[in-house]
Amino acid sequence: MAHIVVLGAGTGGMPAAYELRAKLGAEHKITVINERDYFQFVPSNPWLAVGWRDRSDITFDIKPYLQRKGIDFIGQRCDNIDADANTLTLDNGDSISYDYLVIATGPRLAFEEVEGSGPDGGHTQSICSVDHAETAWGAYQKLLEKGSGHIVVGAVPFASCFGPAYEFAFIVDTDLRKRKMRDKYHMTFVTSEPYIGHLGLGGVGDSKGMLESEMRNHHMKWITNAKTHKVEEGKMFIDQMDENGEVAKSHEVDFDFAMMLPAFKGVDAVSNVDGLCNPRGFVMVDDYQRNPKHPNIYSAGVCIAIPPVEATPVATGAPKTGYMIESMVTAIVHNIAHSLKGEEPEKVGTWNAICLADFGDTGAAFVALPQIPPRNVAWFKKGKWVHMAKIAFEKYFIRKMKKGSSEPIYEKYVLKMLGINRLKG
Ligand SMILES: Cc1cc2nc3c(=O)[nH]c(=O)nc-3n(C[C@H](O)[C@H](O)[C@H](O)COP(=O)(O)OP(=O)(O)OC[C@H]3O[C@@H](n4cnc5c(N)ncnc54)[C@H](O)[C@@H]3O)c2cc1C
């Protein structure tokens, strides 16, 4: 019997546990450890931050759903990984031993990299967790009471997830239009990307042209190549860099409400393990999602090390999106099954990306196969159908995480018809 521990119960960890359970015999024990006892559907946070959802819509208690499938759950933070002894230490002092460890701990939100940023003691909001999105909703309501002002939305250096910043900007714009208050607010998008629509991906299809046009149509100004380096109450300090990485212009932008996506790093328990991570604390993996130094440790999701798609004047990272993460998970599950039989791992995830970005009453969808260029397929399309599709996807994914089928049969065949598979070969 082997004990497989999945660390983190988010977009990567939950499907990993369900797929492992479906693939491996009942003689193997699977335990999920997560610092919180609830699952949160992160892509809905922009809606929560404008009051279109509340916490109960997008969270649920993890334990009963995993238990129903014969998966153990521990709602504790892991504080230490002893990779040589195959042991985890939890914040209640318990030790858990494993034969295989799947790390899916997502990002640590490194607000400290920009002085004065972040919702805990800083002056900017975040939508990266359900708690942050609730705090942002409180600040947004104060802005509405004020009746006018300047809204700044964007992403700081070393951010690697730009889509949600665009989503949030357009969702706020839609919400203000619905309230017939849009004419009272100025909006500026401030991003470390070299151009609008870069997305940490070197662009996808005509994402640059389409997003610029959308921003012009919605009266949003923008600052790209923005090295946001300090935030004070109501004021953001930004150096705009030229293509050689020199300061082209310094801005002091006044704001009444700001939501800036932070830099991502690896969480402490993971980044402290000798030889496991790159300097920013992301887990290094080979083609099989396996750590080269500790081959019984696999990793999927935002916590893995992926090189940036290209060098940019201000540091940007490559995003790890939902379907891409699920493809990593499927490869891990197959490779652990091989390893249990004494075979070498052989499955490689496609890292394909299918993304729906909601703009409030319309939206943009992109498909990038694979996500990292050069690509076989890349398109970026706008339409009202994307808004509807994103709502449907929210319901679908939360249901899928409760039912415990990581890749329902219809999902598998529909995507297959579109030429989108989770595994290479
Ligand atoms: C606001 C936002 C919107 C997004 N929208 C989309 C979208 O629409 N489509 C898309 O494809 N992608 C989207 N993404 C990108 C990506 O899909 C999500 O970030 C996704 O949640 C990442 O999954 P993950 O499993 O890597 O990390 P997470 O979902 O963050 O899960 C990590 C889990 O690990 C737990 N954890 C961390 N440290 C520890 C520890 N030491 N001990 C125990 N547990 C720990 C955390 O509590 C968390 O539950 C979005 C990202 C953000 C931030």
mmCIF file of N, CA and C and ligand atoms in Angstrom, residues 6-15 33-36 38-46 62 74-81 90 103-109 126-129 161 163-165 167 259 261-262 264 267-270 300-304 319-325 329 353-358 371 390 393, ligand 1:
data_model
loop_
_atom_site.group_PDB
_atom_site.id
_atom_site.type_symbol
_atom_site.label_atom_id
_atom_site.label_comp_id
_atom_site.label_asym_id
_atom_site.label_seq_id
_atom_site.Cartn_x
_atom_site.Cartn_y
_atom_site.Cartn_z
ATOM 1 N N VAL A 6 -1.755 14.775 -1.252
ATOM 2 C CA VAL A 6 -1.920 15.933 -2.145
ATOM 3 C C VAL A 6 -1.915 17.161 -1.248
ATOM 4 N N LEU A 7 -0.957 18.046 -1.466
ATOM 5 C CA LEU A 7 -0.856 19.249 -0.631
ATOM 6 C C LEU A 7 -1.480 20.426 -1.394
ATOM 7 N N GLY A 8 -2.601 20.920 -0.884
ATOM 8 C CA GLY A 8 -3.329 22.010 -1.551
ATOM 9 C C GLY A 8 -4.590 21.466 -2.198
ATOM 10 N N ALA A 9 -5.733 22.089 -1.871
ATOM 11 C CA ALA A 9 -7.015 21.630 -2.437
ATOM 12 C C ALA A 9 -7.663 22.747 -3.236
ATOM 13 N N GLY A 10 -6.932 23.217 -4.257
ATOM 14 C CA GLY A 10 -7.485 24.240 -5.138
ATOM 15 C C GLY A 10 -7.791 23.644 -6.500
ATOM 16 N N THR A 11 -7.643 24.459 -7.534
ATOM 17 C CA THR A 11 -7.947 24.036 -8.907
ATOM 18 C C THR A 11 -7.099 22.838 -9.337
ATOM 19 N N GLY A 12 -5.880 22.724 -8.791
ATOM 20 C CA GLY A 12 -5.032 21.578 -9.116
ATOM 21 C C GLY A 12 -5.232 20.413 -8.161
ATOM 22 N N GLY A 13 -5.247 20.705 -6.862
ATOM 23 C CA GLY A 13 -5.257 19.646 -5.853
ATOM 24 C C GLY A 13 -6.529 18.816 -5.827
ATOM 25 N N MET A 14 -7.685 19.454 -5.952
ATOM 26 C CA MET A 14 -8.949 18.695 -5.886
ATOM 27 C C MET A 14 -9.058 17.697 -7.042
ATOM 28 N N PRO A 15 -8.872 18.136 -8.304
ATOM 29 C CA PRO A 15 -8.915 17.142 -9.390
ATOM 30 C C PRO A 15 -7.846 16.068 -9.231
ATOM 31 N N ILE A 33 -4.308 17.607 2.050
ATOM 32 C CA ILE A 33 -4.056 18.546 3.152
ATOM 33 C C ILE A 33 -4.205 19.963 2.599
ATOM 34 N N ASN A 34 -5.037 20.762 3.231
ATOM 35 C CA ASN A 34 -5.245 22.138 2.778
ATOM 36 C C ASN A 34 -5.325 23.049 3.986
ATOM 37 N N GLU A 35 -4.746 24.238 3.850
ATOM 38 C CA GLU A 35 -4.686 25.114 5.037
ATOM 39 C C GLU A 35 -6.069 25.606 5.465
ATOM 40 N N ARG A 36 -7.039 25.550 4.559
ATOM 41 C CA ARG A 36 -8.398 25.950 4.940
ATOM 42 C C ARG A 36 -9.310 24.755 4.719
ATOM 43 N N TYR A 38 -12.218 24.831 3.420
ATOM 44 C CA TYR A 38 -13.163 25.049 2.318
ATOM 45 C C TYR A 38 -12.440 25.206 0.978
ATOM 46 N N PHE A 39 -13.157 24.839 -0.082
ATOM 47 C CA PHE A 39 -12.682 25.054 -1.448
ATOM 48 C C PHE A 39 -13.197 26.411 -1.909
ATOM 49 N N GLN A 40 -12.378 27.154 -2.629
ATOM 50 C CA GLN A 40 -12.855 28.418 -3.193
ATOM 51 C C GLN A 40 -12.650 28.400 -4.694
ATOM 52 N N PHE A 41 -13.674 28.828 -5.418
ATOM 53 C CA PHE A 41 -13.563 28.880 -6.875
ATOM 54 C C PHE A 41 -12.992 30.255 -7.255
ATOM 55 N N VAL A 42 -11.673 30.289 -7.372
ATOM 56 C CA VAL A 42 -10.928 31.544 -7.547
ATOM 57 C C VAL A 42 -11.425 32.390 -8.738
ATOM 58 N N PRO A 43 -11.743 31.776 -9.919
ATOM 59 C CA PRO A 43 -12.155 32.614 -11.052
ATOM 60 C C PRO A 43 -13.401 33.481 -10.804
ATOM 61 N N SER A 44 -14.202 33.169 -9.767
ATOM 62 C CA SER A 44 -15.385 33.998 -9.495
ATOM 63 C C SER A 44 -15.089 35.187 -8.586
ATOM 64 N N ASN A 45 -13.848 35.291 -8.101
ATOM 65 C CA ASN A 45 -13.542 36.384 -7.166
ATOM 66 C C ASN A 45 -13.816 37.785 -7.736
ATOM 67 N N PRO A 46 -13.559 38.042 -9.046
ATOM 68 C CA PRO A 46 -13.878 39.389 -9.551
ATOM 69 C C PRO A 46 -15.359 39.736 -9.374
ATOM 70 N N ILE A 62 -14.784 21.129 2.118
ATOM 71 C CA ILE A 62 -14.121 20.091 1.319
ATOM 72 C C ILE A 62 -14.404 18.675 1.839
ATOM 73 N N ILE A 74 -7.325 16.631 5.646
ATOM 74 C CA ILE A 74 -6.836 17.312 6.861
ATOM 75 C C ILE A 74 -6.831 18.813 6.574
ATOM 76 N N GLY A 75 -7.578 19.548 7.347
ATOM 77 C CA GLY A 75 -7.653 21.007 7.153
ATOM 78 C C GLY A 75 -6.627 21.726 8.015
ATOM 79 N N GLN A 76 -5.372 21.613 7.650
ATOM 80 C CA GLN A 76 -4.261 22.245 8.385
ATOM 81 C C GLN A 76 -3.261 22.794 7.383
ATOM 82 N N ARG A 77 -2.525 23.826 7.814
ATOM 83 C CA ARG A 77 -1.438 24.320 6.965
ATOM 84 C C ARG A 77 -0.212 23.422 7.155
ATOM 85 N N CYS A 78 0.476 23.130 6.083
ATOM 86 C CA CYS A 78 1.753 22.415 6.179
ATOM 87 C C CYS A 78 2.828 23.469 6.400
ATOM 88 N N ASP A 79 3.621 23.291 7.463
ATOM 89 C CA ASP A 79 4.667 24.275 7.759
ATOM 90 C C ASP A 79 6.043 23.826 7.311
ATOM 91 N N ASN A 80 6.199 22.520 7.152
ATOM 92 C CA ASN A 80 7.535 22.033 6.788
ATOM 93 C C ASN A 80 7.432 20.739 5.989
ATOM 94 N N ILE A 81 8.287 20.639 4.973
ATOM 95 C CA ILE A 81 8.389 19.393 4.203
ATOM 96 C C ILE A 81 9.809 18.870 4.390
ATOM 97 N N LEU A 90 2.624 19.663 10.165
ATOM 98 C CA LEU A 90 1.480 20.567 10.040
ATOM 99 C C LEU A 90 1.495 21.614 11.154
ATOM 100 N N ILE A 103 2.419 18.325 -4.923
ATOM 101 C CA ILE A 103 2.347 19.702 -4.404
ATOM 102 C C ILE A 103 1.489 20.543 -5.356
ATOM 103 N N ALA A 104 0.422 21.100 -4.803
ATOM 104 C CA ALA A 104 -0.476 21.971 -5.595
ATOM 105 C C ALA A 104 -0.896 23.146 -4.710
ATOM 106 N N THR A 105 0.125 23.853 -4.223
ATOM 107 C CA THR A 105 -0.113 24.872 -3.198
ATOM 108 C C THR A 105 -0.387 26.266 -3.762
ATOM 109 N N GLY A 106 -0.444 26.391 -5.095
ATOM 110 C CA GLY A 106 -0.767 27.706 -5.658
ATOM 111 C C GLY A 106 0.306 28.741 -5.333
ATOM 112 N N PRO A 107 -0.059 30.022 -5.359
ATOM 113 C CA PRO A 107 0.949 31.071 -5.142
ATOM 114 C C PRO A 107 0.987 31.587 -3.704
ATOM 115 N N ARG A 108 2.156 32.097 -3.313
ATOM 116 C CA ARG A 108 2.172 33.011 -2.161
ATOM 117 C C ARG A 108 2.077 34.414 -2.751
ATOM 118 N N LEU A 109 1.207 35.221 -2.209
ATOM 119 C CA LEU A 109 0.976 36.557 -2.760
ATOM 120 C C LEU A 109 2.014 37.491 -2.151
ATOM 121 N N SER A 126 -7.082 43.324 -3.565
ATOM 122 C CA SER A 126 -6.695 42.124 -4.322
ATOM 123 C C SER A 126 -7.956 41.295 -4.542
ATOM 124 N N ILE A 127 -7.934 40.459 -5.592
ATOM 125 C CA ILE A 127 -9.056 39.527 -5.818
ATOM 126 C C ILE A 127 -8.533 38.089 -5.844
ATOM 127 N N CYS A 128 -7.334 37.882 -5.267
ATOM 128 C CA CYS A 128 -6.699 36.569 -5.398
ATOM 129 C C CYS A 128 -7.286 35.515 -4.476
ATOM 130 N N SER A 129 -7.950 35.919 -3.411
ATOM 131 C CA SER A 129 -8.603 34.934 -2.538
ATOM 132 C C SER A 129 -9.998 35.446 -2.228
ATOM 133 N N CYS A 161 -0.355 36.605 -13.738
ATOM 134 C CA CYS A 161 -1.737 36.230 -13.997
ATOM 135 C C CYS A 161 -2.480 37.528 -14.338
ATOM 136 N N GLY A 163 -4.963 38.047 -16.846
ATOM 137 C CA GLY A 163 -6.365 37.960 -17.276
ATOM 138 C C GLY A 163 -7.340 38.509 -16.241
ATOM 139 N N PRO A 164 -7.221 38.092 -14.946
ATOM 140 C CA PRO A 164 -8.169 38.583 -13.950
ATOM 141 C C PRO A 164 -8.141 40.100 -13.750
ATOM 142 N N ALA A 165 -6.993 40.745 -14.038
ATOM 143 C CA ALA A 165 -6.946 42.214 -13.915
ATOM 144 C C ALA A 165 -7.823 42.837 -15.005
ATOM 145 N N GLU A 167 -10.287 41.330 -16.554
ATOM 146 C CA GLU A 167 -11.677 40.985 -16.210
ATOM 147 C C GLU A 167 -12.227 41.975 -15.198
ATOM 148 N N MET A 259 -7.036 48.129 -7.406
ATOM 149 C CA MET A 259 -6.887 46.673 -7.300
ATOM 150 C C MET A 259 -5.688 46.288 -8.159
ATOM 151 N N LEU A 261 -2.957 43.224 -8.989
ATOM 152 C CA LEU A 261 -2.553 41.825 -8.771
ATOM 153 C C LEU A 261 -1.094 41.816 -8.326
ATOM 154 N N PRO A 262 -0.775 41.045 -7.285
ATOM 155 C CA PRO A 262 0.585 41.052 -6.739
ATOM 156 C C PRO A 262 1.527 40.132 -7.511
ATOM 157 N N PHE A 264 3.742 36.845 -7.679
ATOM 158 C CA PHE A 264 3.563 35.502 -7.118
ATOM 159 C C PHE A 264 4.929 34.914 -6.763
ATOM 160 N N VAL A 267 4.892 29.156 -1.863
ATOM 161 C CA VAL A 267 4.571 29.261 -0.426
ATOM 162 C C VAL A 267 5.785 28.778 0.389
ATOM 163 N N ASP A 268 5.898 29.277 1.625
ATOM 164 C CA ASP A 268 7.121 29.072 2.420
ATOM 165 C C ASP A 268 7.485 27.598 2.613
ATOM 166 N N ALA A 269 6.493 26.778 2.991
ATOM 167 C CA ALA A 269 6.803 25.373 3.302
ATOM 168 C C ALA A 269 7.453 24.687 2.099
ATOM 169 N N VAL A 270 7.068 25.110 0.904
ATOM 170 C CA VAL A 270 7.576 24.492 -0.324
ATOM 171 C C VAL A 270 8.916 25.125 -0.713
ATOM 172 N N ALA A 300 1.874 20.443 -9.626
ATOM 173 C CA ALA A 300 0.999 20.990 -10.685
ATOM 174 C C ALA A 300 0.437 22.336 -10.232
ATOM 175 N N GLY A 301 0.148 23.186 -11.190
ATOM 176 C CA GLY A 301 -0.558 24.431 -10.893
ATOM 177 C C GLY A 301 0.371 25.625 -10.823
ATOM 178 N N VAL A 302 -0.130 26.663 -10.183
ATOM 179 C CA VAL A 302 0.602 27.934 -10.119
ATOM 180 C C VAL A 302 1.944 27.768 -9.414
ATOM 181 N N CYS A 303 2.085 26.730 -8.575
ATOM 182 C CA CYS A 303 3.308 26.590 -7.780
ATOM 183 C C CYS A 303 4.481 26.016 -8.564
ATOM 184 N N ILE A 304 4.323 25.664 -9.848
ATOM 185 C CA ILE A 304 5.485 25.092 -10.555
ATOM 186 C C ILE A 304 6.271 26.172 -11.296
ATOM 187 N N PRO A 319 1.382 32.830 -17.138
ATOM 188 C CA PRO A 319 0.280 32.355 -16.302
ATOM 189 C C PRO A 319 0.131 30.838 -16.377
ATOM 190 N N LYS A 320 -0.426 30.283 -15.318
ATOM 191 C CA LYS A 320 -0.791 28.859 -15.362
ATOM 192 C C LYS A 320 -2.300 28.836 -15.214
ATOM 193 N N THR A 321 -2.966 28.466 -16.278
ATOM 194 C CA THR A 321 -4.430 28.577 -16.305
ATOM 195 C C THR A 321 -5.077 27.213 -16.025
ATOM 196 N N GLY A 322 -6.399 27.254 -15.776
ATOM 197 C CA GLY A 322 -7.121 26.100 -15.252
ATOM 198 C C GLY A 322 -6.968 24.819 -16.050
ATOM 199 N N TYR A 323 -7.242 24.881 -17.358
ATOM 200 C CA TYR A 323 -7.192 23.633 -18.134
ATOM 201 C C TYR A 323 -5.761 23.109 -18.242
ATOM 202 N N MET A 324 -4.822 24.062 -18.326
ATOM 203 C CA MET A 324 -3.404 23.702 -18.361
ATOM 204 C C MET A 324 -3.033 22.939 -17.074
ATOM 205 N N ILE A 325 -3.573 23.444 -15.938
ATOM 206 C CA ILE A 325 -3.300 22.805 -14.646
ATOM 207 C C ILE A 325 -3.906 21.396 -14.622
ATOM 208 N N VAL A 329 -2.187 17.697 -13.962
ATOM 209 C CA VAL A 329 -2.712 16.753 -12.973
ATOM 210 C C VAL A 329 -2.895 15.368 -13.593
ATOM 211 N N ALA A 353 -4.210 25.733 -23.207
ATOM 212 C CA ALA A 353 -4.986 26.720 -22.440
ATOM 213 C C ALA A 353 -6.281 27.068 -23.168
ATOM 214 N N ILE A 354 -7.383 26.972 -22.423
ATOM 215 C CA ILE A 354 -8.668 27.467 -22.932
ATOM 216 C C ILE A 354 -9.139 28.425 -21.847
ATOM 217 N N CYS A 355 -9.339 29.668 -22.177
ATOM 218 C CA CYS A 355 -9.695 30.632 -21.129
ATOM 219 C C CYS A 355 -10.898 31.462 -21.502
ATOM 220 N N LEU A 356 -11.740 31.702 -20.509
ATOM 221 C CA LEU A 356 -12.897 32.572 -20.682
ATOM 222 C C LEU A 356 -12.683 33.760 -19.758
ATOM 223 N N ALA A 357 -12.579 34.954 -20.326
ATOM 224 C CA ALA A 357 -12.427 36.157 -19.492
ATOM 225 C C ALA A 357 -13.729 36.935 -19.552
ATOM 226 N N ASP A 358 -14.356 37.100 -18.398
ATOM 227 C CA ASP A 358 -15.639 37.803 -18.372
ATOM 228 C C ASP A 358 -15.415 39.311 -18.317
ATOM 229 N N GLN A 371 -0.103 26.445 -24.522
ATOM 230 C CA GLN A 371 -0.147 27.810 -23.989
ATOM 231 C C GLN A 371 1.152 28.568 -24.265
ATOM 232 N N LYS A 390 -19.018 31.803 -19.183
ATOM 233 C CA LYS A 390 -18.257 31.853 -17.916
ATOM 234 C C LYS A 390 -19.163 31.534 -16.725
ATOM 235 N N PHE A 393 -19.659 27.921 -16.796
ATOM 236 C CA PHE A 393 -18.444 27.218 -16.383
ATOM 237 C C PHE A 393 -18.301 27.214 -14.854
HETATM 238 C C1 LIG B 1 -8.511 36.105 -9.447
HETATM 239 C C2 LIG B 1 -8.073 34.982 -10.336
HETATM 240 C C3 LIG B 1 -8.921 34.567 -11.345
HETATM 241 C C4 LIG B 1 -8.549 33.506 -12.189
HETATM 242 N N1 LIG B 1 -9.398 33.136 -13.194
HETATM 243 C C5 LIG B 1 -9.048 32.135 -14.023
HETATM 244 C C6 LIG B 1 -9.915 31.729 -15.061
HETATM 245 O O1 LIG B 1 -11.004 32.286 -15.234
HETATM 246 N N2 LIG B 1 -9.539 30.707 -15.882
HETATM 247 C C7 LIG B 1 -8.334 30.077 -15.708
HETATM 248 O O2 LIG B 1 -8.036 29.156 -16.451
HETATM 249 N N3 LIG B 1 -7.484 30.442 -14.730
HETATM 250 C C8 LIG B 1 -7.804 31.450 -13.878
HETATM 251 N N4 LIG B 1 -6.941 31.806 -12.868
HETATM 252 C C9 LIG B 1 -5.620 31.143 -12.781
HETATM 253 C C10 LIG B 1 -5.647 29.772 -12.067
HETATM 254 O O3 LIG B 1 -6.539 28.891 -12.720
HETATM 255 C C11 LIG B 1 -6.052 29.896 -10.603
HETATM 256 O O4 LIG B 1 -5.131 30.719 -9.924
HETATM 257 C C12 LIG B 1 -6.088 28.539 -9.892
HETATM 258 O O5 LIG B 1 -6.812 28.678 -8.693
HETATM 259 C C13 LIG B 1 -4.722 27.979 -9.589
HETATM 260 O O6 LIG B 1 -4.870 26.683 -9.071
HETATM 261 P P1 LIG B 1 -3.786 26.037 -8.062
HETATM 262 O O7 LIG B 1 -4.325 24.704 -7.683
HETATM 263 O O8 LIG B 1 -2.437 26.127 -8.633
HETATM 264 O O9 LIG B 1 -3.790 27.017 -6.783
HETATM 265 P P2 LIG B 1 -4.985 27.376 -5.830
HETATM 266 O O10 LIG B 1 -6.305 27.196 -6.494
HETATM 267 O O11 LIG B 1 -4.633 28.724 -5.274
HETATM 268 O O12 LIG B 1 -4.910 26.283 -4.670
HETATM 269 C C14 LIG B 1 -3.824 26.200 -3.786
HETATM 270 C C15 LIG B 1 -4.349 25.624 -2.479
HETATM 271 O O13 LIG B 1 -3.234 25.287 -1.646
HETATM 272 C C16 LIG B 1 -3.487 25.711 -0.333
HETATM 273 N N5 LIG B 1 -2.202 25.910 0.356
HETATM 274 C C17 LIG B 1 -1.245 26.824 0.093
HETATM 275 N N6 LIG B 1 -0.212 26.678 0.931
HETATM 276 C C18 LIG B 1 -0.523 25.638 1.748
HETATM 277 C C19 LIG B 1 0.168 25.030 2.836
HETATM 278 N N7 LIG B 1 1.369 25.431 3.249
HETATM 279 N N8 LIG B 1 -0.455 24.009 3.474
HETATM 280 C C20 LIG B 1 -1.702 23.577 3.080
HETATM 281 N N9 LIG B 1 -2.375 24.141 2.053
HETATM 282 C C21 LIG B 1 -1.786 25.155 1.397
HETATM 283 C C22 LIG B 1 -4.291 26.994 -0.516
HETATM 284 O O14 LIG B 1 -5.041 27.302 0.643
HETATM 285 C C23 LIG B 1 -5.191 26.627 -1.697
HETATM 286 O O15 LIG B 1 -6.385 26.027 -1.280
HETATM 287 C C24 LIG B 1 -7.288 32.866 -12.014
HETATM 288 C C25 LIG B 1 -6.442 33.312 -10.986
HETATM 289 C C26 LIG B 1 -6.816 34.350 -10.160
HETATM 290 C C27 LIG B 1 -5.863 34.797 -9.069
#
